[in-house]
Amino acid sequence: MIDNEYKCPPFDVNFPECHPPKKGEKDKKDEKNIVINNKNSIDCPLNADCPLLDKQVNPAIRRCPPTELIKNGGFEQEGVFQTFAFWDVTTTNFTVRSFEKPYEGFVCAEFISSQTTAPVTKTATLSQRVSVTPGCFLVLSFAENFRRTAEGGFDGLNIRASVFYEEAGRVNLITVEIGYSAEGDQSGKGYVFHQKASDIPVPSNVSSVTVEFFVQVRDTGSGGNTTQWLLDGVSLRAI
């Protein structure tokens, strides 16, 4: 039956390749094919030498491992001198704090505008600087929730999420623009998940980038109800 399966003349020692390998013995031709397939799988040119083949195939030590670059992306860890550990916060007529209506985990970051007697433009910035590997593309993802509109006057809420580096000015690798207008009630719809990849890889001379969320609203706010926006599940990974 074995000879028939291999379609070889029975007991023909002149055709050893036609006979199945012994138990526990690998077929040399298959072993060669495995090496070639692995080489192609990491996008090596057919004639190129890839001495780091084993390291490249291992996701844990390849050049652009998809590990998390953001620290405290779920805002679970409180800061000592800032609201959240690893995040920098700057505000104008805004409060940024922990809030128990998360997208995941136990808490999220709450952006809530201050009460003013007249419509005023209010801003808040949440940012974190992270180390990156040159040559890698980046993917930013996060969840946001426009939870409440201010009473007494609301002219719109705008959010810009960006990943950038500084080189004779600001150079954006990723930008996500989100806008909520005063037309209709766009608040209270729950969390919306966003994800975007960079169009170009990290330049060779760049070793760190800044992840920033800029929030701007123009409102009044009365009776204790002002504009409320939530952020959670922030992630930045290399690909």
mmCIF file of C-alpha atoms in Angstrom:
data_model
loop_
_atom_site.group_PDB
_atom_site.id
_atom_site.type_symbol
_atom_site.label_atom_id
_atom_site.label_comp_id
_atom_site.label_asym_id
_atom_site.label_seq_id
_atom_site.Cartn_x
_atom_site.Cartn_y
_atom_site.Cartn_z
ATOM 1 C CA MET A 1 0.000 0.000 0.000
ATOM 2 C CA ILE A 2 2.809 2.423 0.756
ATOM 3 C CA ASP A 3 4.470 1.875 -2.639
ATOM 4 C CA ASN A 4 1.134 2.328 -4.401
ATOM 5 C CA GLU A 5 0.490 5.586 -2.556
ATOM 6 C CA TYR A 6 3.837 6.966 -3.744
ATOM 7 C CA LYS A 7 3.291 5.487 -7.216
ATOM 8 C CA CYS A 8 6.805 3.997 -7.324
ATOM 9 C CA PRO A 9 8.069 0.646 -8.567
ATOM 10 C CA PRO A 10 8.026 -1.762 -5.637
ATOM 11 C CA PHE A 11 11.353 -2.198 -3.843
ATOM 12 C CA ASP A 12 13.238 -0.102 -6.425
ATOM 13 C CA VAL A 13 16.322 1.132 -4.606
ATOM 14 C CA ASN A 14 17.248 3.335 -7.578
ATOM 15 C CA PHE A 15 14.445 5.737 -6.639
ATOM 16 C CA PRO A 16 14.892 6.407 -2.894
ATOM 17 C CA GLU A 17 13.045 9.714 -3.212
ATOM 18 C CA CYS A 18 9.908 7.755 -4.005
ATOM 19 C CA HIS A 19 9.861 6.017 -0.673
ATOM 20 C CA PRO A 20 8.441 7.687 2.450
ATOM 21 C CA PRO A 21 10.874 8.831 5.123
ATOM 22 C CA LYS A 22 11.277 6.689 8.180
ATOM 23 C CA LYS A 23 9.356 7.583 11.297
ATOM 24 C CA GLY A 24 10.880 10.659 12.963
ATOM 25 C CA GLU A 25 12.940 11.570 9.869
ATOM 26 C CA LYS A 26 12.181 14.825 7.986
ATOM 27 C CA ASP A 27 12.076 14.935 4.219
ATOM 28 C CA LYS A 28 14.943 17.155 2.990
ATOM 29 C CA LYS A 29 12.962 18.592 0.091
ATOM 30 C CA ASP A 30 10.123 19.686 2.392
ATOM 31 C CA GLU A 31 12.656 21.176 4.806
ATOM 32 C CA LYS A 32 14.088 23.317 1.996
ATOM 33 C CA ASN A 33 10.617 24.520 1.018
ATOM 34 C CA ILE A 34 9.899 25.548 4.591
ATOM 35 C CA VAL A 35 13.009 27.781 4.637
ATOM 36 C CA ILE A 36 12.071 29.403 1.324
ATOM 37 C CA ASN A 37 8.505 30.096 2.484
ATOM 38 C CA ASN A 38 9.734 31.659 5.725
ATOM 39 C CA LYS A 39 12.146 33.828 3.769
ATOM 40 C CA ASN A 40 9.396 35.100 1.506
ATOM 41 C CA SER A 41 7.037 35.679 4.429
ATOM 42 C CA ILE A 42 9.195 38.531 5.775
ATOM 43 C CA ASP A 43 9.368 40.223 2.371
ATOM 44 C CA CYS A 44 13.003 39.399 1.642
ATOM 45 C CA PRO A 45 14.011 39.715 -2.030
ATOM 46 C CA LEU A 46 14.388 36.283 -3.584
ATOM 47 C CA ASN A 47 18.161 36.648 -3.978
ATOM 48 C CA ALA A 48 18.779 38.567 -0.766
ATOM 49 C CA ASP A 49 20.530 37.191 2.271
ATOM 50 C CA CYS A 50 18.410 37.330 5.435
ATOM 51 C CA PRO A 51 20.694 36.244 8.285
ATOM 52 C CA LEU A 52 18.185 37.446 10.892
ATOM 53 C CA LEU A 53 15.410 35.257 9.556
ATOM 54 C CA ASP A 54 14.598 33.624 12.885
ATOM 55 C CA LYS A 55 14.524 36.969 14.718
ATOM 56 C CA GLN A 56 12.305 38.559 12.087
ATOM 57 C CA VAL A 57 9.786 35.724 12.165
ATOM 58 C CA ASN A 58 9.521 35.950 15.958
ATOM 59 C CA PRO A 59 6.992 38.795 16.614
ATOM 60 C CA ALA A 60 8.493 39.512 20.033
ATOM 61 C CA ILE A 61 11.848 40.653 18.632
ATOM 62 C CA ARG A 62 11.149 41.779 15.089
ATOM 63 C CA ARG A 63 11.883 45.353 14.062
ATOM 64 C CA CYS A 64 8.331 46.699 14.445
ATOM 65 C CA PRO A 65 6.692 44.533 17.126
ATOM 66 C CA PRO A 66 3.003 45.440 17.625
ATOM 67 C CA THR A 67 3.514 46.272 21.289
ATOM 68 C CA GLU A 68 1.599 49.028 23.063
ATOM 69 C CA LEU A 69 3.487 52.331 23.051
ATOM 70 C CA ILE A 70 1.022 54.337 25.151
ATOM 71 C CA LYS A 71 1.212 54.145 28.921
ATOM 72 C CA ASN A 72 -2.011 54.360 30.929
ATOM 73 C CA GLY A 73 -4.193 54.549 27.823
ATOM 74 C CA GLY A 74 -7.233 53.619 29.909
ATOM 75 C CA PHE A 75 -6.587 56.388 32.478
ATOM 76 C CA GLU A 76 -6.791 53.894 35.332
ATOM 77 C CA GLN A 77 -3.633 55.159 37.038
ATOM 78 C CA GLU A 78 -3.776 58.537 38.780
ATOM 79 C CA GLY A 79 -0.865 60.930 38.512
ATOM 80 C CA VAL A 80 1.096 62.627 41.281
ATOM 81 C CA PHE A 81 1.339 66.115 39.798
ATOM 82 C CA GLN A 82 -1.072 65.541 36.902
ATOM 83 C CA THR A 83 -4.568 64.102 36.732
ATOM 84 C CA PHE A 84 -3.382 60.924 35.018
ATOM 85 C CA ALA A 85 -0.007 59.197 35.211
ATOM 86 C CA PHE A 86 2.142 59.658 32.064
ATOM 87 C CA TRP A 87 -0.234 62.276 30.585
ATOM 88 C CA ASP A 88 0.240 66.055 30.453
ATOM 89 C CA VAL A 89 -2.877 68.215 30.736
ATOM 90 C CA THR A 90 -3.361 71.907 29.932
ATOM 91 C CA THR A 91 -6.763 73.611 30.119
ATOM 92 C CA THR A 92 -8.524 76.934 29.662
ATOM 93 C CA ASN A 93 -12.032 77.008 31.182
ATOM 94 C CA PHE A 94 -12.015 73.202 31.120
ATOM 95 C CA THR A 95 -11.672 70.491 33.757
ATOM 96 C CA VAL A 96 -10.102 67.118 32.957
ATOM 97 C CA ARG A 97 -10.626 64.374 35.512
ATOM 98 C CA SER A 98 -11.386 60.695 36.074
ATOM 99 C CA PHE A 99 -14.980 59.583 35.459
ATOM 100 C CA GLU A 100 -16.777 56.279 36.018
ATOM 101 C CA LYS A 101 -18.435 55.844 32.617
ATOM 102 C CA PRO A 102 -15.665 54.004 30.747
ATOM 103 C CA TYR A 103 -15.478 52.380 27.346
ATOM 104 C CA GLU A 104 -13.396 49.654 28.979
ATOM 105 C CA GLY A 105 -11.922 49.113 32.420
ATOM 106 C CA PHE A 106 -13.197 51.109 35.390
ATOM 107 C CA VAL A 107 -12.727 54.796 34.535
ATOM 108 C CA CYS A 108 -12.184 57.144 31.605
ATOM 109 C CA ALA A 109 -10.960 60.700 31.066
ATOM 110 C CA GLU A 110 -13.719 63.290 31.372
ATOM 111 C CA PHE A 111 -13.470 66.705 29.712
ATOM 112 C CA ILE A 112 -16.056 69.082 31.144
ATOM 113 C CA SER A 113 -16.326 72.777 30.304
ATOM 114 C CA SER A 114 -16.579 75.452 32.970
ATOM 115 C CA GLN A 115 -19.665 77.573 33.530
ATOM 116 C CA THR A 116 -19.497 81.080 32.086
ATOM 117 C CA THR A 117 -22.075 83.846 31.918
ATOM 118 C CA ALA A 118 -21.516 84.372 28.188
ATOM 119 C CA PRO A 119 -20.405 82.104 25.327
ATOM 120 C CA VAL A 120 -16.662 81.539 25.642
ATOM 121 C CA THR A 121 -14.214 79.372 23.676
ATOM 122 C CA LYS A 122 -12.799 76.751 26.046
ATOM 123 C CA THR A 123 -9.898 74.390 25.327
ATOM 124 C CA ALA A 124 -8.130 71.387 26.807
ATOM 125 C CA THR A 125 -5.088 69.404 25.677
ATOM 126 C CA LEU A 126 -4.123 65.913 26.798
ATOM 127 C CA SER A 127 -0.771 64.645 25.521
ATOM 128 C CA GLN A 128 1.888 61.985 25.982
ATOM 129 C CA ARG A 129 5.339 61.601 24.450
ATOM 130 C CA VAL A 130 6.344 58.057 23.467
ATOM 131 C CA SER A 131 9.430 56.389 22.008
ATOM 132 C CA VAL A 132 9.131 54.916 18.508
ATOM 133 C CA THR A 133 11.262 52.913 16.088
ATOM 134 C CA PRO A 134 12.244 54.651 12.818
ATOM 135 C CA GLY A 135 10.881 52.918 9.745
ATOM 136 C CA CYS A 136 7.717 51.657 11.446
ATOM 137 C CA PHE A 137 4.174 52.694 10.574
ATOM 138 C CA LEU A 138 1.912 53.633 13.500
ATOM 139 C CA VAL A 139 -1.743 52.934 14.297
ATOM 140 C CA LEU A 140 -3.718 55.182 16.663
ATOM 141 C CA SER A 141 -7.021 54.032 18.162
ATOM 142 C CA PHE A 142 -9.334 55.406 20.840
ATOM 143 C CA ALA A 143 -12.978 55.614 21.921
ATOM 144 C CA GLU A 144 -14.808 58.898 22.521
ATOM 145 C CA ASN A 145 -18.241 59.834 23.804
ATOM 146 C CA PHE A 146 -19.975 63.207 23.429
ATOM 147 C CA ARG A 147 -22.111 62.675 26.504
ATOM 148 C CA ARG A 148 -23.797 66.014 27.176
ATOM 149 C CA THR A 149 -24.442 69.423 25.630
ATOM 150 C CA ALA A 150 -24.245 72.553 27.749
ATOM 151 C CA GLU A 151 -27.492 74.219 28.730
ATOM 152 C CA GLY A 152 -27.907 77.892 28.044
ATOM 153 C CA GLY A 153 -25.773 78.037 24.894
ATOM 154 C CA PHE A 154 -23.713 75.640 22.792
ATOM 155 C CA ASP A 155 -21.996 76.515 19.508
ATOM 156 C CA GLY A 156 -20.143 73.265 18.784
ATOM 157 C CA LEU A 157 -17.520 70.821 20.003
ATOM 158 C CA ASN A 158 -14.363 69.995 18.041
ATOM 159 C CA ILE A 159 -11.734 67.362 18.794
ATOM 160 C CA ARG A 160 -8.414 66.756 17.057
ATOM 161 C CA ALA A 161 -6.451 63.599 17.818
ATOM 162 C CA SER A 162 -2.944 63.653 16.384
ATOM 163 C CA VAL A 163 0.412 61.908 16.417
ATOM 164 C CA PHE A 164 3.282 64.242 15.501
ATOM 165 C CA TYR A 165 6.986 64.946 15.844
ATOM 166 C CA GLU A 166 8.914 68.212 15.959
ATOM 167 C CA GLU A 167 11.309 69.093 13.143
ATOM 168 C CA ALA A 168 11.496 72.793 12.324
ATOM 169 C CA GLY A 169 7.867 72.842 13.343
ATOM 170 C CA ARG A 170 5.158 70.299 13.870
ATOM 171 C CA VAL A 171 4.870 67.359 11.444
ATOM 172 C CA ASN A 172 1.714 65.249 11.749
ATOM 173 C CA LEU A 173 1.887 61.511 11.082
ATOM 174 C CA ILE A 174 -1.750 60.844 12.059
ATOM 175 C CA THR A 175 -4.670 63.258 12.391
ATOM 176 C CA VAL A 176 -8.287 62.460 13.297
ATOM 177 C CA GLU A 177 -10.758 65.363 13.209
ATOM 178 C CA ILE A 178 -14.101 65.021 15.034
ATOM 179 C CA GLY A 179 -16.809 67.681 15.088
ATOM 180 C CA TYR A 180 -20.177 67.991 16.812
ATOM 181 C CA SER A 181 -22.338 70.908 15.736
ATOM 182 C CA ALA A 182 -25.114 72.750 17.527
ATOM 183 C CA GLU A 183 -27.622 71.536 14.931
ATOM 184 C CA GLY A 184 -29.735 68.793 16.457
ATOM 185 C CA ASP A 185 -28.837 66.858 19.563
ATOM 186 C CA GLN A 186 -25.712 64.867 18.746
ATOM 187 C CA SER A 187 -24.882 64.064 22.344
ATOM 188 C CA GLY A 188 -25.784 61.010 24.382
ATOM 189 C CA LYS A 189 -25.208 58.451 21.601
ATOM 190 C CA GLY A 190 -22.555 56.477 23.452
ATOM 191 C CA TYR A 191 -18.954 55.684 22.597
ATOM 192 C CA VAL A 192 -17.589 55.832 19.061
ATOM 193 C CA PHE A 193 -14.408 53.894 18.258
ATOM 194 C CA HIS A 194 -11.797 55.442 15.951
ATOM 195 C CA GLN A 195 -8.692 53.914 14.364
ATOM 196 C CA LYS A 196 -6.241 55.352 11.854
ATOM 197 C CA ALA A 197 -2.806 54.363 10.537
ATOM 198 C CA SER A 198 -0.018 56.689 9.451
ATOM 199 C CA ASP A 199 0.416 57.161 5.699
ATOM 200 C CA ILE A 200 4.202 57.200 6.008
ATOM 201 C CA PRO A 201 6.600 55.429 8.392
ATOM 202 C CA VAL A 202 8.460 57.141 11.201
ATOM 203 C CA PRO A 203 11.424 59.003 9.617
ATOM 204 C CA SER A 204 14.930 57.693 10.224
ATOM 205 C CA ASN A 205 15.897 60.693 12.375
ATOM 206 C CA VAL A 206 12.841 60.507 14.677
ATOM 207 C CA SER A 207 12.950 58.508 17.912
ATOM 208 C CA SER A 208 9.860 59.857 19.688
ATOM 209 C CA VAL A 209 6.424 61.250 18.852
ATOM 210 C CA THR A 210 3.669 63.027 20.767
ATOM 211 C CA VAL A 211 0.115 61.709 20.996
ATOM 212 C CA GLU A 212 -2.234 64.634 21.572
ATOM 213 C CA PHE A 213 -5.959 65.194 22.044
ATOM 214 C CA PHE A 214 -7.050 68.797 21.589
ATOM 215 C CA VAL A 215 -10.620 69.611 22.646
ATOM 216 C CA GLN A 216 -12.378 72.917 21.941
ATOM 217 C CA VAL A 217 -15.918 73.995 22.728
ATOM 218 C CA ARG A 218 -17.788 77.275 22.713
ATOM 219 C CA ASP A 219 -20.631 77.313 25.192
ATOM 220 C CA THR A 220 -22.154 79.009 28.220
ATOM 221 C CA GLY A 221 -23.446 76.398 30.624
ATOM 222 C CA SER A 222 -26.034 77.052 33.271
ATOM 223 C CA GLY A 223 -27.721 75.137 36.024
ATOM 224 C CA GLY A 224 -24.644 72.994 36.511
ATOM 225 C CA ASN A 225 -24.857 71.336 33.082
ATOM 226 C CA THR A 226 -21.935 72.129 30.792
ATOM 227 C CA THR A 227 -20.440 70.294 27.817
ATOM 228 C CA GLN A 228 -19.128 66.833 28.688
ATOM 229 C CA TRP A 229 -16.863 64.692 26.472
ATOM 230 C CA LEU A 230 -15.275 61.355 27.416
ATOM 231 C CA LEU A 231 -12.107 59.646 26.169
ATOM 232 C CA ASP A 232 -10.937 56.080 26.802
ATOM 233 C CA GLY A 233 -8.979 53.155 25.384
ATOM 234 C CA VAL A 234 -6.166 55.173 23.806
ATOM 235 C CA SER A 235 -3.672 52.966 21.964
ATOM 236 C CA LEU A 236 -0.663 53.528 19.711
ATOM 237 C CA ARG A 237 1.069 50.537 18.100
ATOM 238 C CA ALA A 238 3.748 50.006 15.499
ATOM 239 C CA ILE A 239 3.064 47.904 12.403
#
